[in-house]
Coordinates of C-alpha atoms in Angstrom, one line a residue:
X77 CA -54.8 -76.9 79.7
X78 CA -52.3 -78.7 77.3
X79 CA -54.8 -79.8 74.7
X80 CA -56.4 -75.8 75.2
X81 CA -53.0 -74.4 74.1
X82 CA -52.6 -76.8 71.6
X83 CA -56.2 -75.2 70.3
X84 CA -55.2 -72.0 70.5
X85 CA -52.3 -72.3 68.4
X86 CA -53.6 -74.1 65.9
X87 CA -55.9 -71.4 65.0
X88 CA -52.7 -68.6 64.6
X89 CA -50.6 -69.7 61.9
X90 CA -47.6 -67.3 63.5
X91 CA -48.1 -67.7 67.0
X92 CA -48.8 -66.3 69.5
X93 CA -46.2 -64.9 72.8
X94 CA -46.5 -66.1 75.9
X95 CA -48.4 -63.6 77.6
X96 CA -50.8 -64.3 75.1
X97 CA -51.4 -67.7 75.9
X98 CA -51.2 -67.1 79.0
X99 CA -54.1 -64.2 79.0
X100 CA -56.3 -66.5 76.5
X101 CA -56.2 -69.1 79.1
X102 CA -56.7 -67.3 82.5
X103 CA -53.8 -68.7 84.0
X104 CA -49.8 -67.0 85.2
X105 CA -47.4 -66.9 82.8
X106 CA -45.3 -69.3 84.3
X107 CA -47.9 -71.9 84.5
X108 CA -48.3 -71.1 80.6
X109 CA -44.8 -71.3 80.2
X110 CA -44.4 -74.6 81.8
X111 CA -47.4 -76.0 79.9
X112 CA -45.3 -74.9 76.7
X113 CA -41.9 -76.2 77.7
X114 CA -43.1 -79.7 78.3
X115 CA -45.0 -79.8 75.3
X116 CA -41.9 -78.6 73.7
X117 CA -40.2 -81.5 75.0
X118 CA -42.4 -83.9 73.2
X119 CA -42.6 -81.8 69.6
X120 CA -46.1 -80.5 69.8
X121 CA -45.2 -76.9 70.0
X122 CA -41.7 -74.7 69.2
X123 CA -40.5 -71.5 70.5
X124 CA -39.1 -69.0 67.5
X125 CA -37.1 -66.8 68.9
X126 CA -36.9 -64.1 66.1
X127 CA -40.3 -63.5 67.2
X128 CA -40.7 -64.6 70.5
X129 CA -43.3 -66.4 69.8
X130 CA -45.1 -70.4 70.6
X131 CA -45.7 -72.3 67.7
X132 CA -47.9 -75.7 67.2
X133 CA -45.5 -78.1 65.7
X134 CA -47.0 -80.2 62.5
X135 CA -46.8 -83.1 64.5
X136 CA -49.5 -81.9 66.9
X137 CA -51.8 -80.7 63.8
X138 CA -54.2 -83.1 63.5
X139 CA -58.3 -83.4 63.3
X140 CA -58.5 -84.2 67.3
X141 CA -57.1 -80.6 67.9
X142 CA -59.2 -78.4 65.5
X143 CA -62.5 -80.4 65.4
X144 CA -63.2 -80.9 69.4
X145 CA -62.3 -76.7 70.3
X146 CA -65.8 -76.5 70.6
X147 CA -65.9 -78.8 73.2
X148 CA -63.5 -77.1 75.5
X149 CA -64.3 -74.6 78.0

């Protein structure tokens, strides 16, 4: 579910909110949001609060995240 976000936000350059995520991903919102938090704990995504909205972090933009989407259910 981790690498799925990680998917999903790479493909909206401004985020997306957590219900969002949550609906994109067919799961509660605080499964989502604890999905987010820890990969906020290891830099791969950021929360901007002016927008309220999830970020992917450029640390977790890489090939592996855009080039294998197709690949996840």
């Amino acid at each position: 579910k981790a690498v799925r976000i990680l998917s999903i936000l790479s493909e909206n350059a401004f985020g997306l909110r957590l219900g969002e995520i949550a609906d994109r991903l067919e799961i509660p919102k605080p499964s989502a949001h604890r999905i987010l938090t820890t990969l906020q704990d290891v830099n791969y995504v950021r929360y901007e609060p002016l927008n309220r909205c999830w970020q992917i972090n450029s640390e977790a933009r890489t090939p592996r995240w855009t080039t294998h989407k197709a690949n996840i259910p």
